[in-house]
Each structure stands twice: as structure tokens, then as C-alpha cells.
C-alpha positions as CSV (number, residue, x, y, z in Angstrom):
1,X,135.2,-29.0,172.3
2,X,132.1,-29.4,174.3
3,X,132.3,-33.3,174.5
4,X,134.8,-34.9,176.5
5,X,136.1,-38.4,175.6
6,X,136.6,-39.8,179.5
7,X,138.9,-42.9,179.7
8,X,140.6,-42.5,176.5
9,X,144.0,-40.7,176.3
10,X,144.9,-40.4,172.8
11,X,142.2,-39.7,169.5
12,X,142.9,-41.6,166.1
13,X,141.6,-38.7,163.9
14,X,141.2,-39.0,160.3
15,X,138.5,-38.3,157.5
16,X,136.6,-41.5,158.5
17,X,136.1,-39.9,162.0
18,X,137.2,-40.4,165.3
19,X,138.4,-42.8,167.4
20,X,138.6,-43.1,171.4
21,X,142.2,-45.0,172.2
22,X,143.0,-45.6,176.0
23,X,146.8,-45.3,176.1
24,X,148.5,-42.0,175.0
25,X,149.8,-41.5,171.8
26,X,153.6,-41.6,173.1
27,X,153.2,-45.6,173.9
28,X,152.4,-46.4,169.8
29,X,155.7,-47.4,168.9
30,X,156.4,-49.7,172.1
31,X,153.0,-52.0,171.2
32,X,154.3,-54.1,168.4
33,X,151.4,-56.4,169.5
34,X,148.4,-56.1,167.0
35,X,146.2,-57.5,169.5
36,X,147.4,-54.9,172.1
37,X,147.1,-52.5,169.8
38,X,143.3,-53.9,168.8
39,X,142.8,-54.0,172.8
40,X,143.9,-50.3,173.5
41,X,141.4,-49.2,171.1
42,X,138.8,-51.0,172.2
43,X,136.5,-48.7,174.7
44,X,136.4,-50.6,177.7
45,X,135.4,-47.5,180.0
46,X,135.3,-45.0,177.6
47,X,132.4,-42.5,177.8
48,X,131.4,-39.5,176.0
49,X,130.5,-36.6,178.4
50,X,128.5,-33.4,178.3
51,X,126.0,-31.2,178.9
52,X,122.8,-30.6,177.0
53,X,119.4,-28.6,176.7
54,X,118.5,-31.3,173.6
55,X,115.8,-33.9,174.0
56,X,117.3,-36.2,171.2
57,X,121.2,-37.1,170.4
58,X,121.9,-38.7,167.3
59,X,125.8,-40.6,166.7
60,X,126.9,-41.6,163.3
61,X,129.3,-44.1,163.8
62,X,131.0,-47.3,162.7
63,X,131.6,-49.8,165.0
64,X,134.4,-52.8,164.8
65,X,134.5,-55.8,166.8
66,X,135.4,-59.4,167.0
67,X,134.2,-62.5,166.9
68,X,135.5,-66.8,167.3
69,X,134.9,-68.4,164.3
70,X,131.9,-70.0,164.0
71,X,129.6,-67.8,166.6
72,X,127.5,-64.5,165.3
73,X,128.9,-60.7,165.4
74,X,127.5,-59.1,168.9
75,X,125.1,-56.1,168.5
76,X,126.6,-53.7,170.5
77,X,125.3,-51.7,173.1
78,X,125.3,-47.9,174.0
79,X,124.0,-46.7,177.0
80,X,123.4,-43.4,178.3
81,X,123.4,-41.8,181.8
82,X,121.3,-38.8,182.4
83,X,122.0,-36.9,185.8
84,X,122.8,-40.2,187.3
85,X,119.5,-42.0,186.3
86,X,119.3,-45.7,185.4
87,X,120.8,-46.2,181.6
88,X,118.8,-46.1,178.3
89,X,120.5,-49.1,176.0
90,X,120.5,-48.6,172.2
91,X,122.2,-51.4,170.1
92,X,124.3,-51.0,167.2
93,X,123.4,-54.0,164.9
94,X,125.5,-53.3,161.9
95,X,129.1,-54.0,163.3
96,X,132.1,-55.0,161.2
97,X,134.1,-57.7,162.5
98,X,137.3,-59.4,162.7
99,X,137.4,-63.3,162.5
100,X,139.4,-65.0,165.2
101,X,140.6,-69.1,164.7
102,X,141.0,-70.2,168.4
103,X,142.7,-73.2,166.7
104,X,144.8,-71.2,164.6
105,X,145.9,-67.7,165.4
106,X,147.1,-66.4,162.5
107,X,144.1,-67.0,160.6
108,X,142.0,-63.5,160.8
109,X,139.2,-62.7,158.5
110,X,137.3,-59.5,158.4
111,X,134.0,-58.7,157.9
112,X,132.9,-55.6,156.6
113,X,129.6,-54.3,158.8
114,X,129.6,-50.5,157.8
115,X,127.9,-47.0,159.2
116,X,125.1,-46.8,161.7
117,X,123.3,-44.5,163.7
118,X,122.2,-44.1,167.1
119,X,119.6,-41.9,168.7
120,X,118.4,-41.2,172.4
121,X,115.2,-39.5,172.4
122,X,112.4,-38.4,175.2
123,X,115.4,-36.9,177.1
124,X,113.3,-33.2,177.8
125,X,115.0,-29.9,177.3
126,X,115.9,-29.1,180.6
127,X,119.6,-28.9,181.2
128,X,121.3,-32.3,181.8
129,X,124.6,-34.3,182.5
130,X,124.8,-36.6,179.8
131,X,126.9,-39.6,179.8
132,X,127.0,-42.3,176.7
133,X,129.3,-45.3,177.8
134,X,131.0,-47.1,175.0
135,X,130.4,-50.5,174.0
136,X,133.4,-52.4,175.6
137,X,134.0,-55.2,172.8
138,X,134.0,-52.8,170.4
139,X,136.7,-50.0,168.4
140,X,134.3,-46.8,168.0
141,X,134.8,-44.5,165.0
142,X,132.9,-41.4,165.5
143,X,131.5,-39.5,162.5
144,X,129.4,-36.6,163.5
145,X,126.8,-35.7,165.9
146,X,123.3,-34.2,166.2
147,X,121.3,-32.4,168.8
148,X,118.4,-30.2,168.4
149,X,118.3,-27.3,166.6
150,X,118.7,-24.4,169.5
151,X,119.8,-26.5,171.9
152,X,122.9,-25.9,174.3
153,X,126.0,-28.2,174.5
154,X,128.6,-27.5,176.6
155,X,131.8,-29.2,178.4
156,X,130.5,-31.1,182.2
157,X,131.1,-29.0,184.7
158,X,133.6,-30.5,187.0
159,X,134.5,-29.7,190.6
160,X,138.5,-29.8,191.4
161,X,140.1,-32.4,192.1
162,X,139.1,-33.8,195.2
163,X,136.1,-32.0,195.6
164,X,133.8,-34.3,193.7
165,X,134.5,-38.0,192.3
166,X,137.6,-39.1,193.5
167,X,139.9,-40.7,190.4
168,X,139.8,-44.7,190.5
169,X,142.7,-46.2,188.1
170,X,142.4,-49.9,187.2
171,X,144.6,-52.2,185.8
172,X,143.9,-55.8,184.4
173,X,143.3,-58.4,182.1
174,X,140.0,-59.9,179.8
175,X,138.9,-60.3,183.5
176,X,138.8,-56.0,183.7
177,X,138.1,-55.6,180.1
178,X,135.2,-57.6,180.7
179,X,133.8,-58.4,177.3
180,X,131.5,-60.8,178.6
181,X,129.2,-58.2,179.8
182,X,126.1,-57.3,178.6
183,X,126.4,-53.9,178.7
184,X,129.1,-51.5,179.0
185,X,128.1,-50.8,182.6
186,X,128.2,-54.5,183.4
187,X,131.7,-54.8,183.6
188,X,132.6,-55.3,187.5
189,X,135.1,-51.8,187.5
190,X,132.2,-49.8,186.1
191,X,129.8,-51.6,188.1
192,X,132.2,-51.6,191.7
193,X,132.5,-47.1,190.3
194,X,128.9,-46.8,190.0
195,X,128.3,-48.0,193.7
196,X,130.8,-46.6,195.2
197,X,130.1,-42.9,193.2
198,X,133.8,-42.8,192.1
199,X,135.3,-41.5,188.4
200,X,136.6,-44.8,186.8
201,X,139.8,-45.3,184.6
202,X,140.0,-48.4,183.1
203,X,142.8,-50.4,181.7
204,X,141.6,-53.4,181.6
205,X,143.2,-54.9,178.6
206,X,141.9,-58.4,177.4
207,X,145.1,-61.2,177.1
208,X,147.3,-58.1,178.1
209,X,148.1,-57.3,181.4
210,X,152.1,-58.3,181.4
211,X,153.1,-55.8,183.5
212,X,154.3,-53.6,180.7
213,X,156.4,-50.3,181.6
214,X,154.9,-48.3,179.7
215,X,151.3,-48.6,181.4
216,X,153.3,-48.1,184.2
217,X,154.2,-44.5,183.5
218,X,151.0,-44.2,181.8
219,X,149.2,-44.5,185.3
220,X,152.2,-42.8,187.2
221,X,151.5,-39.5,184.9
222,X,147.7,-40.0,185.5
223,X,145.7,-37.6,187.8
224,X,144.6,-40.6,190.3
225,X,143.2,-40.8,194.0
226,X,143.4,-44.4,194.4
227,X,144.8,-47.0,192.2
228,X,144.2,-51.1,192.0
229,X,146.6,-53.5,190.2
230,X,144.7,-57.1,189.0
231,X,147.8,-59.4,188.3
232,X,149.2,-62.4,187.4
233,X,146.2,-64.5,185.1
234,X,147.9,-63.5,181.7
235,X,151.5,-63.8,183.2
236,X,150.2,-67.7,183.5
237,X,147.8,-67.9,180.5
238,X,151.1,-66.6,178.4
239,X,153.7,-68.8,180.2
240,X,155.4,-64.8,179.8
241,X,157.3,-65.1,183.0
242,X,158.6,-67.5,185.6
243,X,159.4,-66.7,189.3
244,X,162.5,-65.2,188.9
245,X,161.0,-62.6,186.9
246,X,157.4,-62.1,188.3
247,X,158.3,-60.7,191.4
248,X,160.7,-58.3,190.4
249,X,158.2,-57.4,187.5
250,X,156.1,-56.1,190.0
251,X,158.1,-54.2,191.9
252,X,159.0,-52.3,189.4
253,X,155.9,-51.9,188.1
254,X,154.7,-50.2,191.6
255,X,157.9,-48.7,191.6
256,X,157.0,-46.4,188.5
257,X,153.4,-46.0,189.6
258,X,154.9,-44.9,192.9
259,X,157.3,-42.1,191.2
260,X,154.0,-40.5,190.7
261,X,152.2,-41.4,192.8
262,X,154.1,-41.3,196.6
263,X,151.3,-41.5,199.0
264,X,148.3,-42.6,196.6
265,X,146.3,-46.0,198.0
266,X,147.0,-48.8,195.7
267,X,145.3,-51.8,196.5
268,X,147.0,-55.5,194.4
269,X,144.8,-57.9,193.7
270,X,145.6,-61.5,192.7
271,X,143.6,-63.7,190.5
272,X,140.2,-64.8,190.5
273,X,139.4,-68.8,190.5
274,X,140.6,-70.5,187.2
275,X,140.3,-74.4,187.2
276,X,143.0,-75.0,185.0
277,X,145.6,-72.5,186.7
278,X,145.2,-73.3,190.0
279,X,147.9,-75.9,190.3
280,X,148.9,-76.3,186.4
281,X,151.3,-73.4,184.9
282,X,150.5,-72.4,181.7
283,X,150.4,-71.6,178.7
284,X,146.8,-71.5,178.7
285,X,144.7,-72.6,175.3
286,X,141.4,-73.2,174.1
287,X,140.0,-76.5,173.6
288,X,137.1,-76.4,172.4
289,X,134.5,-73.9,174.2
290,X,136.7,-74.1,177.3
291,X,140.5,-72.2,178.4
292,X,142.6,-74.9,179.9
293,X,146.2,-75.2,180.6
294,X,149.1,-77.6,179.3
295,X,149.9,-80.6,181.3
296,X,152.9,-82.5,181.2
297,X,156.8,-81.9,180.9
298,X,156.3,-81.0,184.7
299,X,160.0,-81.7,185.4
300,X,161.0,-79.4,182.9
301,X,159.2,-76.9,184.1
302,X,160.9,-75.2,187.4
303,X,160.0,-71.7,188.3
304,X,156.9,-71.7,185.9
305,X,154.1,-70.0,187.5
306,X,150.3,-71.3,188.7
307,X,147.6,-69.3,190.2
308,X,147.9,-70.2,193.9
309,X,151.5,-69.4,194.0
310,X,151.3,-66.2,192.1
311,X,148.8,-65.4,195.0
312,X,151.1,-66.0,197.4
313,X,154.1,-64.5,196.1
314,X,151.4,-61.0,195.5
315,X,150.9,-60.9,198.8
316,X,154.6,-61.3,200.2
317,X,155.8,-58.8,197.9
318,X,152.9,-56.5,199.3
319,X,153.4,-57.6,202.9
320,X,157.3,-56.8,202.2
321,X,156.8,-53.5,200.6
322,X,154.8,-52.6,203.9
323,X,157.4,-53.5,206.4
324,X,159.8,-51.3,204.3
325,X,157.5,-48.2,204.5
326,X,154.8,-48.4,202.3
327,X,151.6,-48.3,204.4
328,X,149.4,-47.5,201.7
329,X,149.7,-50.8,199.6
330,X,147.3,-53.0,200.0
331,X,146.5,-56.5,198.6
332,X,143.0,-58.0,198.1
333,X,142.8,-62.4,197.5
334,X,141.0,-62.4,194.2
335,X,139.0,-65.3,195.2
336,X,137.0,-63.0,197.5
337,X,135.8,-61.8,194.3
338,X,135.2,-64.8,192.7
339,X,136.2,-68.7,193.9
340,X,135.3,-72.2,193.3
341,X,132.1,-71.7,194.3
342,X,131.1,-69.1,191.6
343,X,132.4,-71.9,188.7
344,X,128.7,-71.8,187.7
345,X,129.1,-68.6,186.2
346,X,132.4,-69.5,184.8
347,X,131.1,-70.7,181.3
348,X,134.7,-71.2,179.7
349,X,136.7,-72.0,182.6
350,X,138.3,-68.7,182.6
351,X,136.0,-65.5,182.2
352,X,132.6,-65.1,184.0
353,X,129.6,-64.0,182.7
354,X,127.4,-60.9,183.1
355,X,126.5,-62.2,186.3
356,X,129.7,-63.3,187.7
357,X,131.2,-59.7,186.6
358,X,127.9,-57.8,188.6
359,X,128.6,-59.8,191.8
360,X,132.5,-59.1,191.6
361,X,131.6,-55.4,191.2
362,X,129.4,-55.8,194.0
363,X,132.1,-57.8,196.2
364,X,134.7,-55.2,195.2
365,X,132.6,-52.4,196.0
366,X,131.7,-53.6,199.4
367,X,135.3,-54.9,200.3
368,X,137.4,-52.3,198.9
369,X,135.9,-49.1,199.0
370,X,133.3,-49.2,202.0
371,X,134.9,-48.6,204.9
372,X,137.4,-49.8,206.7
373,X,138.6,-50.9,203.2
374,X,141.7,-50.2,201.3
375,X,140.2,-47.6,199.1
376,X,137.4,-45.8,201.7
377,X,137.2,-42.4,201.0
């Protein structure tokens, strides 16, 4: 059809509508995580693309998020991109919810919000790029669309590969998924794309980022100019791994990606500044309004991983892989993006907010892709 679904990989289709998922359909049956599976679906990334002679665009749609028990549902923002001008917001207020008990995980409610819909208008009837980014806290079920009568919708036109945007894969945690945002184009991969004009693919996956195979050959089968890995927060927040199994968890991980992808940059970069994790392994919990690790039993606990030796063991396995021939991996300290000295925009100990995310994007942006950095085009 004429609308594209960029940054999913897989539709859930049914008579309620349809609904953008960002892993293909063969990786289903290997997430026998709900909250993976709830994380997938969420459209971190995911934009609608086309072209258009309308002047208004009207979504129905049903929107599902989640909220902590005891805060309000988040209205939740769409924004559209016209020919690269700044976005026009328009907030969906009637958004069904799951319930999450921080203090007890297994107790999920649901609240029913319903249908809504959405509408751009004032956009002219010339003919125009249109972009609608997708609320990135949210699952989207899509249930028709309207344009003007007459009007023309068609497919973007898109230059080959390597004519126009180059192809940015990303990998990551909550920290990529960025559901602290404001708006969909807040999180610091979309913002980092946008400044350095390249075509993002996000898979940032809130609590997820375990270094699972099968996102592996997800982004080895992916068309992709340049790739970035963010690991090693949830590998602590989980206590999923200890160093035995980290390091080879990783190189097998790049060793997938690289089956694919022989020559393509890939820049790893270790975790941002987390109080807790620094020097304490995990697991990681919430007390209160604040993410903090689990003292204690330290003698017990050999092997078990903090933050500031996962950032060290990152980049000796990437100093290692270069030595043995692989000259474009590259490894980026995450607390050039964001270190002690951003805790004031650290409001839970754990995930910035909108402003910490736009200054990552920025810092990623101006370390990584400008020149001479890793990912310079």
C-alpha cells in the first residue's frame, strides 16, 4: 500500500486493525517474555511514511500503554514531519492501560481507555513527505485513515541504498526505548538521527536488552550502514549473567551481526552513569520512586557483574576483536553520554528525563557520527 510502517518488521492484523511490531514475525515463538513481547510492540521508532496532496489526515486508532500504580495514564503524543519541518504534536487522551505493581510484579490490572482520533490539518495541498512518528510508550492499533477527497497518496519516494539516508541500527535497553521522553522525537536515537540526517532503526527495548540471538539475526538480516550496540545495564539490573558468560555473550552476539554484516561500522557502547550499579551488582529494584541495587551477600557473589567492570570488560573485548582484524568495531564510554554529573536529570536513579535524553542525542550525534567519529559518513 501507499503507507509504509518504517521501524516495524512484522503487522499484527486482525479485525480491530493494525498493529506496528518491531521484531519479525519468525522471533514469536522464542519471546516467552510477556513483557518482551509488550516491549516489541511498543513503537519506539516506528513511523508511518508517505506522500500526500491532502491538507488534513485523520487516524482512527486505539492506543494501549502502561502505567505504576498509583500515577495517571500518559496522553500520548503523535507528531508529524512534513518535508523535514519542525513536528506538529497531537495527543491521544483516551489510552487504555495496563497497571504495573513495582512492589509486586505479578499484580497487572487493565484499564480499558478505547477508540480515538487524530487529525493534522493546515498542511496545504501541495505535494509533501509526510512522516507521523509513533508515540514510543505506547502499542498502536490502527483502524482506518482519512485524507481529502481527491487528494493523492502514494508510497515515499526513496533513493537506493546509499544514495540518500544511510541505515542506522540501534540496540538497547529502557535507556534507547526512552519512555521518558516527551515526545516521540525526544528519544536520544531519534534525536542523535535527526541531527545527523540518518534513517533510524530502533531496538531499543525497555528491561530487555540481554543479548538475545534472535535480535542478533534480526539485525544481521537487516539492510544497515552502520550499527551501535548499548550493553550491559539490564545484564546488571537482571543479575541475567555473570562474567563468565557476559563476555562470550557478546561475542557472539557481534559474531551473528557480523555474518551479515562483514565490513559494516559498529560502534559498542557501555552504560550510562547509574548510582546504584556502579560498584554494587544487581539485581536492580525499585524502592520507592527510585531503581537501586541489592547489597549484601557480597562474598557470595563472585563473578556478578557492576557497571564499571562491564565497561571495562566492553572495551577489551572491543580492543581484542580489533587486534584480531576487525577494524571497524568501535566502542564509545557511555558516560560521555551521560555521567555523574548529569545525576540532576536522573530523577529515579536509573533513566533520564526528556532533557537528559536530548543532551545524549546531542552528545551522540556530535561524538559518533561527526567526523572523525566511528559512524562519519
Amino acid at each position: 500500500g501507499p503507507i509504509e510502517f518504517v521501524g516495524a518488521l512484522d503487522l499484527d492484523r486482525s479485525d480491530a486493525g493494525i498493529s506496528p511490531r518491531r521484531l519479525p514475525a519468525w522471533t514469536r515463538h522464542q519471546i516467552a517474555d510477556p513483557f518482551l513481547d509488550g516491549m516489541v510492540a511498543m513503537a519506539s521508532g516506528v513511523r508511518l511514511t508517505f506522500e500526500t496532496t491532502s491538507s488534513t489526515i485523520e487516524i482512527d486508532l486505539a492506543a494501549t500503554s502502561f502505567r505504576r500504580l498509583g500515577t495517571e495514564t500518559r496522553a500520548q503524543v503523535f507528531q508529524l514531519i512534513v518535508d523535514d519541518a519542525d513536528p506538529i504534536d497531537v495527543a491521544a487522551t483516551n489510552v487504555s492501560a495496563f497497571v504495573l505493581d513495582p512492589v509486586d510484579p505479578t499484580n497487572v490490572g487493565f484499564e480499558e481507555g478505547g477508540s480515538e482520533t487524530i487529525r493534522f490539518d493546515g498542511l496545504g495541498d501541495q505535494v509533501k513527505r509526510c512522516e507521523i512518528w509513533l508515540p514510543q510508550t505506547s502499542t498502536i492499533r490502527f483502524k482506518a485513515m482519512r485524507i481529502d477527497d481527491k487528494s493523492m497518496i502514494r508510497p515515499t519516494t526513496k533513493p537506493a541504498k546509499g544514495l540518500g539516508k544511510r541505515l542506522w541500527v540501534h540496540y538497547g535497553s529502557s535507556i534507547s526505548h526512552c519512555m521518558e521522553a516527551d515526545v516521540p522525537t525526544g528519544t536520544w536515537p531519534a534525536v542523535a538521527a535527526r541531527l545527523a540526517g540518518v534513517e533510524l532503526h530502533s531496538l531499543g527495548l525497555a528491561g530487555q536488552c540481554m543479548l538475545d540471538q534472535f535480535v542478533a539475526r534480526t539485525i544481521r538480516d537487516l539492510p544497515a550502514d552502520i550499527i551501535s550496540l548499548k550493553l550491559g545495564i539490564n545484564i546488571v539490573n537482571g543479575d541475567s549473567m555473570r562474567e563468565r558468560t557476559f563476555g562470550s555473550a557478546v561475542h557472539g552476539f557481534l559474531d551473528t551481526v557480523r555474518d551479515g554484516h562483514p565490513d559494516t561500522p559498529i560502534l559498542i557502547v557501555s552504560p550510562i552513569y547509574c548510582p546504584s550499579a556502579e560498584n554494587t551488582p544487581g539485581p536492580t529494584l525499585v524502592t520507592g520512586d527510585v531503581f537501586a541495587t541489592v547489597a549484601g551477600h557480597q562474598e557470595i557473589r563472585m563473578g556478578c557483574l557492576t557497571l564499571t567492570r562491564i565497561r571495562t570488560i566492553l572495551e577489551t573485548l572491543v580492543q581484542s576483536r580489533r587486534d584480531h582484524g576487525d577494524a571497524n568495531l568501535h566502542y564509545l564510554d557511555g558516560l560521555s553520554l551521560f555521567g555523574a554529573e548529569d545525576a540532576g536529570d536522573l530523577p529515579d536513579d536509573l533513566h533520564p528525563n526528556a532533557a537528559g535524553y536530548q543532551r545524549m542525542g546531542q552528545r551522540f550525534a556530535a561524538s559518533a557520527f561527526r567526523s572523525p567519529g566511528p559512524l562519519a559518513g
